[in-house]
Tab-separated table of C-alpha atoms and ligand atoms in Angstrom:
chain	number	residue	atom	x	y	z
A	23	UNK	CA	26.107	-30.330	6.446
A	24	UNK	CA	27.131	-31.283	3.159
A	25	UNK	CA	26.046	-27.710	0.519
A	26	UNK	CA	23.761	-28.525	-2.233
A	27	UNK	CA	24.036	-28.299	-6.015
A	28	UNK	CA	21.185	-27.420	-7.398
A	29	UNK	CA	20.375	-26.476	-10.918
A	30	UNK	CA	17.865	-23.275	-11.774
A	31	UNK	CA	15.197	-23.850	-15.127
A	32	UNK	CA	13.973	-20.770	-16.171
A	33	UNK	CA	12.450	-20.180	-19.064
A	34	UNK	CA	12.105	-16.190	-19.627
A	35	UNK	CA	13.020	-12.741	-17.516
A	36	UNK	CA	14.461	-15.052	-14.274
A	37	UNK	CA	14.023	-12.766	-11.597
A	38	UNK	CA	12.843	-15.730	-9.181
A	39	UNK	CA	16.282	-17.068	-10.189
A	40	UNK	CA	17.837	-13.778	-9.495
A	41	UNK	CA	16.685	-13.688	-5.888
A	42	UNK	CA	18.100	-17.421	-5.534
A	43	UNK	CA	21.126	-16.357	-6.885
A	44	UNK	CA	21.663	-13.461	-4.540
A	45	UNK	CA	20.388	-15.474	-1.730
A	46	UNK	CA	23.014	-18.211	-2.462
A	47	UNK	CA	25.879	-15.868	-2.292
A	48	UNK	CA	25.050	-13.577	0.291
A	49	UNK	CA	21.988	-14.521	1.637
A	50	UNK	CA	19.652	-17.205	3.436
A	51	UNK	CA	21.329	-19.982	1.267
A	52	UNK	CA	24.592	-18.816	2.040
A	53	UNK	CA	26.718	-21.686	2.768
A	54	UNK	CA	23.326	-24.104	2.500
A	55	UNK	CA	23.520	-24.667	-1.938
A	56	UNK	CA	25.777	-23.706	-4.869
A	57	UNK	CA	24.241	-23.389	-8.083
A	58	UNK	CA	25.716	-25.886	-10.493
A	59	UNK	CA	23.580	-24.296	-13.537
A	60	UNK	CA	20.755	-22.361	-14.952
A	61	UNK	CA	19.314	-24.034	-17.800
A	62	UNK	CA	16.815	-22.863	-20.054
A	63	UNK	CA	14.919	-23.747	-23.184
A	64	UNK	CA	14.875	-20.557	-24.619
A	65	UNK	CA	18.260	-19.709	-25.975
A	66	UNK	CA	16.858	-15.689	-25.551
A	67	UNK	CA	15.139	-15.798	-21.954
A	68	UNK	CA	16.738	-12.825	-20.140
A	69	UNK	CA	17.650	-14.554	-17.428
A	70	UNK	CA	20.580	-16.674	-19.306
A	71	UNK	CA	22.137	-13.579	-19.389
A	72	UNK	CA	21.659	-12.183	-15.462
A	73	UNK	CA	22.769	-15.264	-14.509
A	74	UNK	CA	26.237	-15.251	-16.595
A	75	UNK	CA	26.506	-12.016	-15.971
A	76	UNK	CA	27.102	-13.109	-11.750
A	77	UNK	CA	29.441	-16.099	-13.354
A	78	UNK	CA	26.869	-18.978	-13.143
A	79	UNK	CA	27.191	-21.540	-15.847
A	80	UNK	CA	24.374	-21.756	-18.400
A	81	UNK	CA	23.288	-24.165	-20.680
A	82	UNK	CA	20.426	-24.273	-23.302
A	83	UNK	CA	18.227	-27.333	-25.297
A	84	UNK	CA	15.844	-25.146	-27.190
A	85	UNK	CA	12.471	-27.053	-27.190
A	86	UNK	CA	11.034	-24.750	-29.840
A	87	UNK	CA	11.100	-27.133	-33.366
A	88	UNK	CA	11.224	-30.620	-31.190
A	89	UNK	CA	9.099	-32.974	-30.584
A	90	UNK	CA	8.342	-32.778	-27.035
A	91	UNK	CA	9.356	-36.261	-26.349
A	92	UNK	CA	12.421	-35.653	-27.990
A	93	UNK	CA	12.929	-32.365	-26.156
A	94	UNK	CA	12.262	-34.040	-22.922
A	95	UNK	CA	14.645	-37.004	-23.706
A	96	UNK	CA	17.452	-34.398	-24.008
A	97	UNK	CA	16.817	-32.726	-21.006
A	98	UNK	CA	16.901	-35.901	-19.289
A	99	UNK	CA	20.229	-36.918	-20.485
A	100	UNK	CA	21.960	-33.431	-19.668
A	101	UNK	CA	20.243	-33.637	-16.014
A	102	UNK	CA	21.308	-37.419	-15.133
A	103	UNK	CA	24.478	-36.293	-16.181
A	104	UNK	CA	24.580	-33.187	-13.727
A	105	UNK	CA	23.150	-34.977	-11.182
A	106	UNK	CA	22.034	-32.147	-9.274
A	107	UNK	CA	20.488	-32.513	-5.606
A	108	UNK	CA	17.639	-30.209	-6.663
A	109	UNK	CA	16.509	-28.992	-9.645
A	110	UNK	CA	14.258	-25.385	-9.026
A	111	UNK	CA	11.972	-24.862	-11.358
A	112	UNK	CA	11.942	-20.409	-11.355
A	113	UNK	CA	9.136	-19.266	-14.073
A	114	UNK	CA	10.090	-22.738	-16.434
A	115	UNK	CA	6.895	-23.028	-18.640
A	116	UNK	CA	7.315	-26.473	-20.028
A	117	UNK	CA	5.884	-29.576	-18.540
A	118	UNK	CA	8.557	-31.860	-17.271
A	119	UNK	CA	8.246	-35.693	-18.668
A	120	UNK	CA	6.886	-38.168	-16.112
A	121	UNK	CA	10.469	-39.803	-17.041
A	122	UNK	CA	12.557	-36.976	-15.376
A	123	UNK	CA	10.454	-36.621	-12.876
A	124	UNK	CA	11.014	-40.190	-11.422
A	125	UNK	CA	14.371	-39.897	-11.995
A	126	UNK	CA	14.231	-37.086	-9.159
A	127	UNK	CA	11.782	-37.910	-6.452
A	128	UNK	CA	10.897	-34.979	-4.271
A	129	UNK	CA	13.926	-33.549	-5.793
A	130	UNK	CA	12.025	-31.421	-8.374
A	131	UNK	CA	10.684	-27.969	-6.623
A	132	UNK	CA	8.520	-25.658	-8.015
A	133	UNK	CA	6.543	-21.797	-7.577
A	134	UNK	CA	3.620	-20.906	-8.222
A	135	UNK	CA	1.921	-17.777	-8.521
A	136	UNK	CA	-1.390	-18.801	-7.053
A	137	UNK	CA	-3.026	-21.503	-5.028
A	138	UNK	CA	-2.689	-24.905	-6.181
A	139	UNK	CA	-6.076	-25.899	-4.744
A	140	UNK	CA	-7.413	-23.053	-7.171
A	141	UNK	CA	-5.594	-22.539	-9.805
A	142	UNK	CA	-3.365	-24.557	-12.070
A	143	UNK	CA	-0.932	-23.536	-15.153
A	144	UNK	CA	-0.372	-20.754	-16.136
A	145	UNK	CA	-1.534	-16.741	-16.107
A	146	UNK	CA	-2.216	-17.095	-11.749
A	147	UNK	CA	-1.809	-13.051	-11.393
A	148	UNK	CA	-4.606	-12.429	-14.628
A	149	UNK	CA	-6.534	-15.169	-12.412
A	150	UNK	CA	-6.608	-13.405	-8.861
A	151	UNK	CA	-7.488	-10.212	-10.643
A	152	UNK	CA	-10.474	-11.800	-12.858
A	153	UNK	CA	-11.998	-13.110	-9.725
A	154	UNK	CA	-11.262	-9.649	-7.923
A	155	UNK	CA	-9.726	-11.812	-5.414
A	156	UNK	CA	-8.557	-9.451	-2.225
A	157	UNK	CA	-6.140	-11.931	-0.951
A	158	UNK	CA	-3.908	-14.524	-3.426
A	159	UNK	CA	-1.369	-17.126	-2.439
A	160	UNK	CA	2.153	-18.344	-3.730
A	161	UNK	CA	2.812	-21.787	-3.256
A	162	UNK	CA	6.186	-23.955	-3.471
A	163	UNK	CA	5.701	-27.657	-3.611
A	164	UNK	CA	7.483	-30.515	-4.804
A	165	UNK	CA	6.549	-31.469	-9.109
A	166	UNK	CA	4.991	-34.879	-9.262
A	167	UNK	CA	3.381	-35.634	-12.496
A	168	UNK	CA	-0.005	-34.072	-12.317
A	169	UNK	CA	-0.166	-30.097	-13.533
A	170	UNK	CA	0.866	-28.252	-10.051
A	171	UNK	CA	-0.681	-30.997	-8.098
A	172	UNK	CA	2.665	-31.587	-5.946
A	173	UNK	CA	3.216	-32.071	-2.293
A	174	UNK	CA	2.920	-28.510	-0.674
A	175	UNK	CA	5.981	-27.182	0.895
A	176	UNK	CA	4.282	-23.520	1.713
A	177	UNK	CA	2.166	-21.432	0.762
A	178	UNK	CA	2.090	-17.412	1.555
A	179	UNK	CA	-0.737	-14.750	1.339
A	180	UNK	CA	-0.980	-11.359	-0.605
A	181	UNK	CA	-3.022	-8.685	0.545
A	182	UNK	CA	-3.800	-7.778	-3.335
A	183	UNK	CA	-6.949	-5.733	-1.770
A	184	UNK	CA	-5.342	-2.196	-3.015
A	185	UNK	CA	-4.278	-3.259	-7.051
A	186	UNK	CA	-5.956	-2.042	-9.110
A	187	UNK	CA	-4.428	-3.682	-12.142
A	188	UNK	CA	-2.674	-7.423	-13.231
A	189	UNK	CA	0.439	-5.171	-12.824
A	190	UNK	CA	-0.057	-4.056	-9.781
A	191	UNK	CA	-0.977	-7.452	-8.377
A	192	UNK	CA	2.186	-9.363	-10.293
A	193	UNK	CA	4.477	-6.587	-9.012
A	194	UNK	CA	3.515	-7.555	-5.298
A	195	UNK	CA	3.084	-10.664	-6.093
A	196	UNK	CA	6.661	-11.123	-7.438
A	197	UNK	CA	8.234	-8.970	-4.443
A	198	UNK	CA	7.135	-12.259	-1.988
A	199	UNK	CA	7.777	-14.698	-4.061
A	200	UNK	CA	11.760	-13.684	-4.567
A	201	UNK	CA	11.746	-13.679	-0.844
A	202	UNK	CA	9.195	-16.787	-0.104
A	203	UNK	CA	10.690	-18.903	-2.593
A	204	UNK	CA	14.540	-19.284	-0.936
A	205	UNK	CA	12.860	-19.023	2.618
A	206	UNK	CA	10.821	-22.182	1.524
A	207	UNK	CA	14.673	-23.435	-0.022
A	208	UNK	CA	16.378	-23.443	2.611
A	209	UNK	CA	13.628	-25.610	4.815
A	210	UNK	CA	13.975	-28.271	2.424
A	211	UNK	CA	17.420	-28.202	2.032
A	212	UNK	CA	18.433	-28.087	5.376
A	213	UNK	CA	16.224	-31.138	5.989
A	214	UNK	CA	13.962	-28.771	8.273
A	215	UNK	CA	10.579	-29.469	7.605
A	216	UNK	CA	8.316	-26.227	7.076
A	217	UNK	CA	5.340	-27.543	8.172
A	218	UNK	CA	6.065	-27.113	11.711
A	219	UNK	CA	7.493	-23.423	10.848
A	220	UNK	CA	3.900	-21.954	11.545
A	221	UNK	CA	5.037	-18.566	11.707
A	222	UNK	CA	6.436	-18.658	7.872
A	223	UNK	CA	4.012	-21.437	6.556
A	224	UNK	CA	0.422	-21.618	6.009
A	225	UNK	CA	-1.176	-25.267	5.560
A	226	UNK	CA	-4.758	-26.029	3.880
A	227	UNK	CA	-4.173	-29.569	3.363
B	3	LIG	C1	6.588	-16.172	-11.684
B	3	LIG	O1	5.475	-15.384	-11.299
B	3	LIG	C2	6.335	-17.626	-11.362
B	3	LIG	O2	5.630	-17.844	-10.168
B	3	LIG	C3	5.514	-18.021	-12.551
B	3	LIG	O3	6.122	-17.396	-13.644
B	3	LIG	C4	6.738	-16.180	-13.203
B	3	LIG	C5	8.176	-16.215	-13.631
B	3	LIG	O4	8.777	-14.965	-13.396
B	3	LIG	N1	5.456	-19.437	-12.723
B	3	LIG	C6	4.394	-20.065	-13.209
B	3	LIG	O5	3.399	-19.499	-13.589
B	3	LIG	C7	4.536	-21.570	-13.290
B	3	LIG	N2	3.246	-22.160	-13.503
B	3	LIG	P1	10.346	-14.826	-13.343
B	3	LIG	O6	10.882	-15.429	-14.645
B	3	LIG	O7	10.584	-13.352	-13.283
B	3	LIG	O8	10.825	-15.569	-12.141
């Protein structure tokens, strides 16, 4: 099987991207991706620096001061030129432009700290614990161009029942997601398909 390039859009601390990135070289995605890049538009997201610290190629288009059809055009330009297999989206908080998007059909992958069904956007943790929710979910699916609205690729509990803060609950929630997140990978990139993966993946649809 031909490895994967994929590409890694973060936009702050990047430790979603770190658990990729240790997963890709010696881990579940051993031998299954490379990562071509991490990009970010934040020229001071932590993660730019993690990530060239374990020799991964980084590039920036800082969004802050553009347009955001400008900003988007940009990104478009660097990406087509990359051509990556996948591009992961790991804590990136800017919408993508229905443009890139179509440029890479069911190639665009994102987490989310809640689920989709319930929540959209942003702040998913500060959600589960305003609705003193006892259980939460993480979801990967595939970006379309609604607001997390994508095709489901998994979706994993949290027993949150025992937080008693947002921290508490992000902490756990973060410890599954840096695990959940390549499992759910490496079904899609090996061409497996996780919805007959019972064991790992929980469907609503
Ligand atoms: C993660 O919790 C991720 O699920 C969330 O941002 C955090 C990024 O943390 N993403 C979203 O809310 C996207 N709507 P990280 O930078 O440490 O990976």
């Amino acid at each position: 099987m031909k490895t994967k390039r994929i590409i890694v859009l973060i936009s702050g601390r990047g430790s979603n991207m770190l658990a990729i990135i240790q997963n890709v070289q010696s881990g579940i995605l051993k031998d299954i991706c490379t990562i071509q890049s991490v990009f970010s538009n934040k020229s001071d997201a932590a993660g730019l620096h993690k990530a060239s610290k374990l020799d991964i190629p980084t590039h920036v288009i800082t969004s802050k001061g553009k347009k955001r059809k400008n900003y988007n055009e940009m990104l478009l330009d660097w990406l087509k030129k990359e051509n990556p297999d996948f591009i992961i989206l790991a804590g990136y908080m800017k919408i993508l432009s229905p443009e890139i998007i179509r440029e890479f059909p069911k190639r665009i992958i994102n987490i989310h700290p809640a689920d989709t069904l319930q929540h959209q956007g942003l702040h998913g943790y500060d959600w589960a614990f305003e609705n003193k929710l006892i259980t939460t979910k993480i979801t990967v699916h595939y970006v379309d161009e609604g607001l997390d609205t994508g095709e489901v690729i998994g979706k994993k509990e949290v027993d949150i029942s025992d937080c008693r803060t947002i921290e508490e609950i992000e902490q756990k929630g973060l410890n599954v997601e840096h695990e959940f997140y390549s499992e759910c990978l490496r079904k899609v990139l090996t061409g497996k398909d996780g919805k007959t993966q019972r064991d790992l993946f929980i469907y609503y649809a």
